[in-house]
Amino acid sequence: SPTQSFGLVGVRATVLARGGAGDRVLGQRSFGAGQPAATADAPGGVKALAAASDQLVAEVVRWVDSIPAQPAR
């Protein structure tokens, strides 16, 4: 809207174990994050998108770190 701005980002992440018999999916998940903008202009939107992106990356890293390590095949 002309008076309000919101930054929203989303990704789908897949963790694979590579092996001689092919790749195995160890996990797959969708992530989304959003942040309201302090101002309804482009700089406010950019800052909101940057904050939402930082939040999303932190969530993905936590999720990847929670996946148990798989022995090499």
N, CA, C and O atoms as a MOPAC input file, in Angstrom:
PM7 MOZYME 1SCF
protein

 N      0.84600 1    -1.18800 1     0.00000 1
 C      0.00000 1     0.00000 1     0.00000 1
 C      0.88500 1     1.24200 1     0.00000 1
 O      2.07700 1     1.14300 1     0.28900 1
 N      0.33800 1     2.38300 1    -0.31100 1
 C      1.14200 1     3.60400 1    -0.34100 1
 C      1.65700 1     4.03500 1     1.02800 1
 O      2.60000 1     4.82100 1     1.11700 1
 N      1.04300 1     3.52300 1     2.09800 1
 C      1.45000 1     3.95600 1     3.43900 1
 C      2.14600 1     2.87200 1     4.24000 1
 O      2.58800 1     3.11700 1     5.36200 1
 N      2.24800 1     1.67500 1     3.67700 1
 C      2.83700 1     0.56400 1     4.42900 1
 C      3.60700 1    -0.34700 1     3.48300 1
 O      3.19900 1    -0.55700 1     2.34100 1
 N      4.72600 1    -0.88600 1     3.96800 1
 C      5.54900 1    -1.77800 1     3.15700 1
 C      5.98700 1    -2.95800 1     4.01100 1
 O      6.14400 1    -2.84100 1     5.22700 1
 N      6.18000 1    -4.09500 1     3.35500 1
 C      6.53200 1    -5.32500 1     4.05400 1
 C      7.45800 1    -6.12800 1     3.15500 1
 O      7.18000 1    -6.28900 1     1.96700 1
 N      8.55700 1    -6.63400 1     3.70700 1
 C      9.48700 1    -7.46700 1     2.94300 1
 C      9.22300 1    -8.93400 1     3.23600 1
 O      9.21100 1    -9.33700 1     4.39900 1
 N      9.01300 1    -9.73600 1     2.20700 1
 C      8.71600 1   -11.15800 1     2.36400 1
 C      9.62300 1   -11.96300 1     1.43800 1
 O      9.71100 1   -11.66600 1     0.24700 1
 N     10.29400 1   -12.97300 1     1.97200 1
 C     11.14700 1   -13.85600 1     1.17100 1
 C     10.81300 1   -15.30300 1     1.49100 1
 O     10.37900 1   -15.62100 1     2.59800 1
 N     11.01900 1   -16.17800 1     0.51100 1
 C     10.77900 1   -17.59800 1     0.71100 1
 C     11.74700 1   -18.43300 1    -0.10400 1
 O     12.16600 1   -18.03700 1    -1.19200 1
 N     12.09700 1   -19.59000 1     0.43100 1
 C     12.96600 1   -20.53700 1    -0.27300 1
 C     12.52800 1   -21.96200 1     0.04800 1
 O     11.82900 1   -22.20700 1     1.03100 1
 N     12.94500 1   -22.87700 1    -0.78500 1
 C     12.78700 1   -24.31100 1    -0.51000 1
 C     14.19400 1   -24.88800 1    -0.53900 1
 O     14.90900 1   -24.75700 1    -1.53200 1
 N     14.58400 1   -25.52600 1     0.55800 1
 C     15.94300 1   -26.06900 1     0.68700 1
 C     15.89300 1   -27.58800 1     0.67100 1
 O     14.99200 1   -28.19700 1     1.24800 1
 N     16.86300 1   -28.18900 1     0.00900 1
 C     16.99900 1   -29.64500 1    -0.04500 1
 C     18.42400 1   -30.00000 1     0.33700 1
 O     19.37700 1   -29.43300 1    -0.19800 1
 N     18.57100 1   -30.94400 1     1.26700 1
 C     19.88600 1   -31.44300 1     1.66900 1
 C     20.03600 1   -32.83900 1     1.06700 1
 O     19.19300 1   -33.71300 1     1.26800 1
 N     21.13100 1   -33.02700 1     0.32300 1
 C     21.39400 1   -34.29800 1    -0.35200 1
 C     22.65100 1   -34.95100 1     0.19200 1
 O     23.59800 1   -34.27700 1     0.59800 1
 N     22.64000 1   -36.28100 1     0.19000 1
 C     23.85300 1   -37.05400 1     0.45500 1
 C     24.26800 1   -37.64200 1    -0.88700 1
 O     23.53800 1   -38.43200 1    -1.48600 1
 N     25.42800 1   -37.25400 1    -1.34100 1
 C     25.92200 1   -37.76600 1    -2.62600 1
 C     26.58400 1   -39.11700 1    -2.40500 1
 O     27.32400 1   -39.30700 1    -1.44000 1
 N     26.31700 1   -40.03400 1    -3.29000 1
 C     26.90800 1   -41.35900 1    -3.16900 1
 C     27.05500 1   -42.00900 1    -4.52500 1
 O     26.55500 1   -41.50700 1    -5.53100 1
 N     27.75400 1   -43.14200 1    -4.54000 1
 C     27.98400 1   -43.85400 1    -5.78900 1
 C     26.70700 1   -44.33800 1    -6.44100 1
 O     26.63900 1   -44.44200 1    -7.66600 1
 N     25.70000 1   -44.63200 1    -5.64800 1
 C     24.42800 1   -45.11500 1    -6.18400 1
 C     23.47400 1   -43.96800 1    -6.50700 1
 O     22.32900 1   -44.20200 1    -6.89300 1
 N     23.93900 1   -42.73400 1    -6.35000 1
 C     23.09300 1   -41.57700 1    -6.62400 1
 C     22.88500 1   -40.74500 1    -5.37200 1
 O     23.40400 1   -41.06100 1    -4.30200 1
 N     22.13700 1   -39.70300 1    -5.52300 1
 C     21.86700 1   -38.80000 1    -4.40800 1
 C     20.70100 1   -39.32000 1    -3.57200 1
 O     19.74100 1   -39.88400 1    -4.09700 1
 N     20.80800 1   -39.11500 1    -2.25100 1
 C     19.70900 1   -39.41700 1    -1.33500 1
 C     19.26900 1   -38.11500 1    -0.69200 1
 O     20.10100 1   -37.32000 1    -0.25400 1
 N     17.97800 1   -37.89900 1    -0.63500 1
 C     17.44300 1   -36.71500 1     0.02300 1
 C     17.43500 1   -36.96100 1     1.52500 1
 O     16.78600 1   -37.88900 1     2.00700 1
 N     18.15900 1   -36.12600 1     2.26100 1
 C     18.19700 1   -36.22900 1     3.72000 1
 C     17.14800 1   -35.34100 1     4.36800 1
 O     16.73000 1   -35.58300 1     5.50000 1
 N     16.72900 1   -34.32100 1     3.64900 1
 C     15.70900 1   -33.43000 1     4.17000 1
 C     15.32000 1   -32.40300 1     3.13500 1
 O     16.10700 1   -32.02900 1     2.26600 1
 N     14.08200 1   -31.95800 1     3.25400 1
 C     13.60200 1   -30.91700 1     2.35800 1
 C     12.56800 1   -30.11400 1     3.13100 1
 O     11.71900 1   -30.67200 1     3.82700 1
 N     12.65000 1   -28.80100 1     3.00000 1
 C     11.76200 1   -27.94700 1     3.78000 1
 C     11.61500 1   -26.58800 1     3.11900 1
 O     12.54800 1   -26.08800 1     2.48900 1
 N     10.44700 1   -25.99900 1     3.26500 1
 C     10.19600 1   -24.64200 1     2.79600 1
 C     10.32800 1   -23.67600 1     3.96900 1
 O      9.96700 1   -23.99700 1     5.10100 1
 N     10.84200 1   -22.50800 1     3.68200 1
 C     11.03900 1   -21.47600 1     4.69600 1
 C     10.46900 1   -20.16400 1     4.18200 1
 O     10.48500 1   -19.88800 1     2.98200 1
 N      9.97600 1   -19.38200 1     5.09000 1
 C      9.50200 1   -18.04500 1     4.74600 1
 C      9.76400 1   -17.10600 1     5.90700 1
 O      9.71900 1   -17.51200 1     7.06800 1
 N     10.03500 1   -15.85900 1     5.59300 1
 C     10.25800 1   -14.85600 1     6.62700 1
 C      9.78700 1   -13.51200 1     6.10200 1
 O      9.87600 1   -13.23000 1     4.90700 1
 N      9.29100 1   -12.69700 1     6.99900 1
 C      8.82800 1   -11.37200 1     6.62000 1
 C      9.12500 1   -10.36500 1     7.70800 1
 O      9.17800 1   -10.69100 1     8.89400 1
 N      9.31700 1    -9.14700 1     7.27700 1
 C      9.59500 1    -8.04400 1     8.19700 1
 C      8.86000 1    -6.80600 1     7.70800 1
 O      8.89700 1    -6.49800 1     6.51600 1
 N      8.19100 1    -6.08900 1     8.60900 1
 C      7.59000 1    -4.82500 1     8.19600 1
 C      8.67400 1    -3.78300 1     7.94800 1
 O      9.72100 1    -3.78700 1     8.59500 1
 N      8.40300 1    -2.89900 1     7.00600 1
 C      9.34700 1    -1.82200 1     6.71000 1
 C      9.08200 1    -0.64300 1     7.63400 1
 O      7.93900 1    -0.35200 1     7.98800 1
 N     10.15100 1     0.02200 1     8.01100 1
 C     10.01600 1     1.20500 1     8.86300 1
 C      9.38000 1     2.36100 1     8.09700 1
 O      8.69900 1     3.20500 1     8.67900 1
 N      9.61200 1     2.38900 1     6.78100 1
 C      9.02800 1     3.42100 1     5.92700 1
 C      8.45300 1     2.75600 1     4.68000 1
 O      8.88400 1     1.66600 1     4.30400 1
 N      7.49200 1     3.39900 1     4.04400 1
 C      6.80900 1     2.79700 1     2.89200 1
 C      7.47100 1     3.14800 1     1.56500 1
 O      6.83100 1     3.06600 1     0.51700 1
 N      8.73700 1     3.53600 1     1.59400 1
 C      9.45000 1     3.85900 1     0.36200 1
 C     10.42800 1     2.74000 1     0.01500 1
 O     10.54200 1     1.75300 1     0.74200 1
 N     11.13200 1     2.90600 1    -1.10600 1
 C     12.06500 1     1.87300 1    -1.56200 1
 C     13.15800 1     1.57000 1    -0.53200 1
 O     13.41400 1     0.39400 1    -0.27500 1
 N     13.81400 1     2.56200 1     0.06700 1
 C     14.83100 1     2.23700 1     1.07500 1
 C     14.26100 1     1.44200 1     2.25000 1
 O     14.92900 1     0.54700 1     2.77000 1
 N     13.03900 1     1.75700 1     2.67300 1
 C     12.41400 1     0.99400 1     3.74600 1
 C     12.15200 1    -0.43900 1     3.32900 1
 O     12.34200 1    -1.36800 1     4.11500 1
 N     11.71200 1    -0.62000 1     2.08400 1
 C     11.47300 1    -1.97300 1     1.56100 1
 C     12.75500 1    -2.78200 1     1.46100 1
 O     12.77200 1    -3.97200 1     1.77600 1
 N     13.82300 1    -2.13600 1     1.02500 1
 C     15.11600 1    -2.81600 1     0.91200 1
 C     15.59700 1    -3.27300 1     2.28700 1
 O     16.07200 1    -4.39900 1     2.44100 1
 N     15.47300 1    -2.40100 1     3.27800 1
 C     15.89600 1    -2.77300 1     4.64000 1
 C     15.04100 1    -3.90200 1     5.19100 1
 O     15.55400 1    -4.78200 1     5.88200 1
 N     13.74000 1    -3.89100 1     4.89600 1
 C     12.85600 1    -4.96400 1     5.35000 1
 C     13.22500 1    -6.28600 1     4.68100 1
 O     13.24900 1    -7.32700 1     5.33800 1
 N     13.51300 1    -6.25200 1     3.38100 1
 C     13.92000 1    -7.47300 1     2.68000 1
 C     15.25500 1    -8.00300 1     3.20200 1
 O     15.43400 1    -9.21400 1     3.33400 1
 N     16.18300 1    -7.10600 1     3.49600 1
 C     17.47600 1    -7.53600 1     4.03800 1
 C     17.28900 1    -8.19700 1     5.40000 1
 O     17.89800 1    -9.23100 1     5.67500 1
 N     16.45700 1    -7.61300 1     6.24900 1
 C     16.21500 1    -8.19400 1     7.57800 1
 C     15.51300 1    -9.54300 1     7.46200 1
 O     15.86000 1   -10.48700 1     8.17200 1
 N     14.52200 1    -9.64000 1     6.56600 1
 C     13.82400 1   -10.91300 1     6.37400 1
 C     14.78000 1   -11.97100 1     5.81500 1
 O     14.71300 1   -13.13500 1     6.20800 1
 N     15.65800 1   -11.57500 1     4.91000 1
 C     16.63600 1   -12.51100 1     4.34600 1
 C     17.59400 1   -13.01600 1     5.41400 1
 O     17.90400 1   -14.20600 1     5.45600 1
 N     18.06100 1   -12.13100 1     6.26900 1
 C     18.94500 1   -12.54500 1     7.36400 1
 C     18.24400 1   -13.54100 1     8.28100 1
 O     18.83700 1   -14.53800 1     8.69400 1
 N     16.98400 1   -13.26800 1     8.59600 1
 C     16.20600 1   -14.16900 1     9.44500 1
 C     16.04700 1   -15.53700 1     8.77200 1
 O     16.20100 1   -16.57400 1     9.41700 1
 N     15.74100 1   -15.52800 1     7.47700 1
 C     15.54100 1   -16.77700 1     6.74600 1
 C     16.82900 1   -17.59900 1     6.67700 1
 O     16.80200 1   -18.81200 1     6.88300 1
 N     17.93600 1   -16.95500 1     6.39400 1
 C     19.21600 1   -17.66400 1     6.32300 1
 C     19.53900 1   -18.30700 1     7.67200 1
 O     20.00000 1   -19.44700 1     7.71600 1
 N     19.30200 1   -17.59300 1     8.76500 1
 C     19.55900 1   -18.14900 1    10.09900 1
 C     18.68700 1   -19.37700 1    10.34700 1
 O     19.15400 1   -20.35400 1    10.93400 1
 N     17.42600 1   -19.34100 1     9.90800 1
 C     16.53900 1   -20.50100 1    10.07300 1
 C     17.03100 1   -21.69100 1     9.26000 1
 O     17.01600 1   -22.82200 1     9.74500 1
 N     17.46600 1   -21.44600 1     8.02500 1
 C     17.96400 1   -22.53800 1     7.17500 1
 C     19.22500 1   -23.15400 1     7.79600 1
 O     19.36200 1   -24.37700 1     7.83100 1
 N     20.12700 1   -22.32700 1     8.27700 1
 C     21.36000 1   -22.82900 1     8.89200 1
 C     21.03200 1   -23.69100 1    10.10900 1
 O     21.60400 1   -24.76800 1    10.27700 1
 N     20.11700 1   -23.22300 1    10.95800 1
 C     19.72400 1   -24.02300 1    12.13600 1
 C     19.14800 1   -25.36500 1    11.70300 1
 O     19.45500 1   -26.39600 1    12.30100 1
 N     18.32000 1   -25.35400 1    10.67100 1
 C     17.71200 1   -26.59900 1    10.19500 1
 C     18.77600 1   -27.54300 1     9.63700 1
 O     18.78700 1   -28.72500 1     9.98200 1
 N     19.66700 1   -27.04700 1     8.78500 1
 C     20.72100 1   -27.88600 1     8.20700 1
 C     21.59500 1   -28.46700 1     9.32300 1
 O     21.95400 1   -29.64400 1     9.28400 1
 N     21.93100 1   -27.65000 1    10.30200 1
 C     22.75300 1   -28.13000 1    11.41800 1
 C     22.05500 1   -29.21900 1    12.22700 1
 O     22.72400 1   -30.00700 1    12.89500 1
 N     20.73500 1   -29.27900 1    12.18100 1
 C     19.99000 1   -30.28600 1    12.95100 1
 C     19.89300 1   -31.63000 1    12.23200 1
 O     19.47900 1   -32.62100 1    12.83400 1
 N     20.26600 1   -31.67800 1    10.96600 1
 C     20.18700 1   -32.92600 1    10.21000 1
 C     21.38300 1   -33.79400 1    10.57700 1
 O     22.52400 1   -33.34500 1    10.47100 1
 N     21.14300 1   -35.02800 1    11.00600 1
 C     22.26800 1   -35.89200 1    11.40600 1
 C     23.22400 1   -36.14900 1    10.23200 1
 O     22.79500 1   -36.32300 1     9.09100 1
 N     24.50900 1   -36.16700 1    10.53400 1
 C     25.52500 1   -36.46100 1     9.52000 1
 C     25.34800 1   -37.90000 1     9.04600 1
 O     25.04900 1   -38.79900 1     9.83300 1
 N     25.53400 1   -38.09200 1     7.77400 1
 C     25.39900 1   -39.42400 1     7.17500 1
 C     26.78600 1   -39.96500 1     6.85200 1
 O     27.62600 1   -39.23900 1     6.32000 1
 N     27.03100 1   -41.23500 1     7.16900 1
 C     28.34400 1   -41.82000 1     6.81100 1
 C     28.50700 1   -41.89200 1     5.29600 1
 O     27.53500 1   -42.09400 1     4.56800 1
 N     29.72800 1   -41.72800 1     4.83500 1
 C     30.02100 1   -41.82200 1     3.40100 1
 C     29.77200 1   -43.24300 1     2.94100 1
 O     30.02300 1   -44.20400 1     3.66700 1
 N     29.27600 1   -43.35700 1     1.72400 1
 C     29.01000 1   -44.69300 1     1.13800 1
 C     29.92800 1   -44.94100 1    -0.01800 1
 O     29.86300 1   -46.00100 1    -0.64100 1

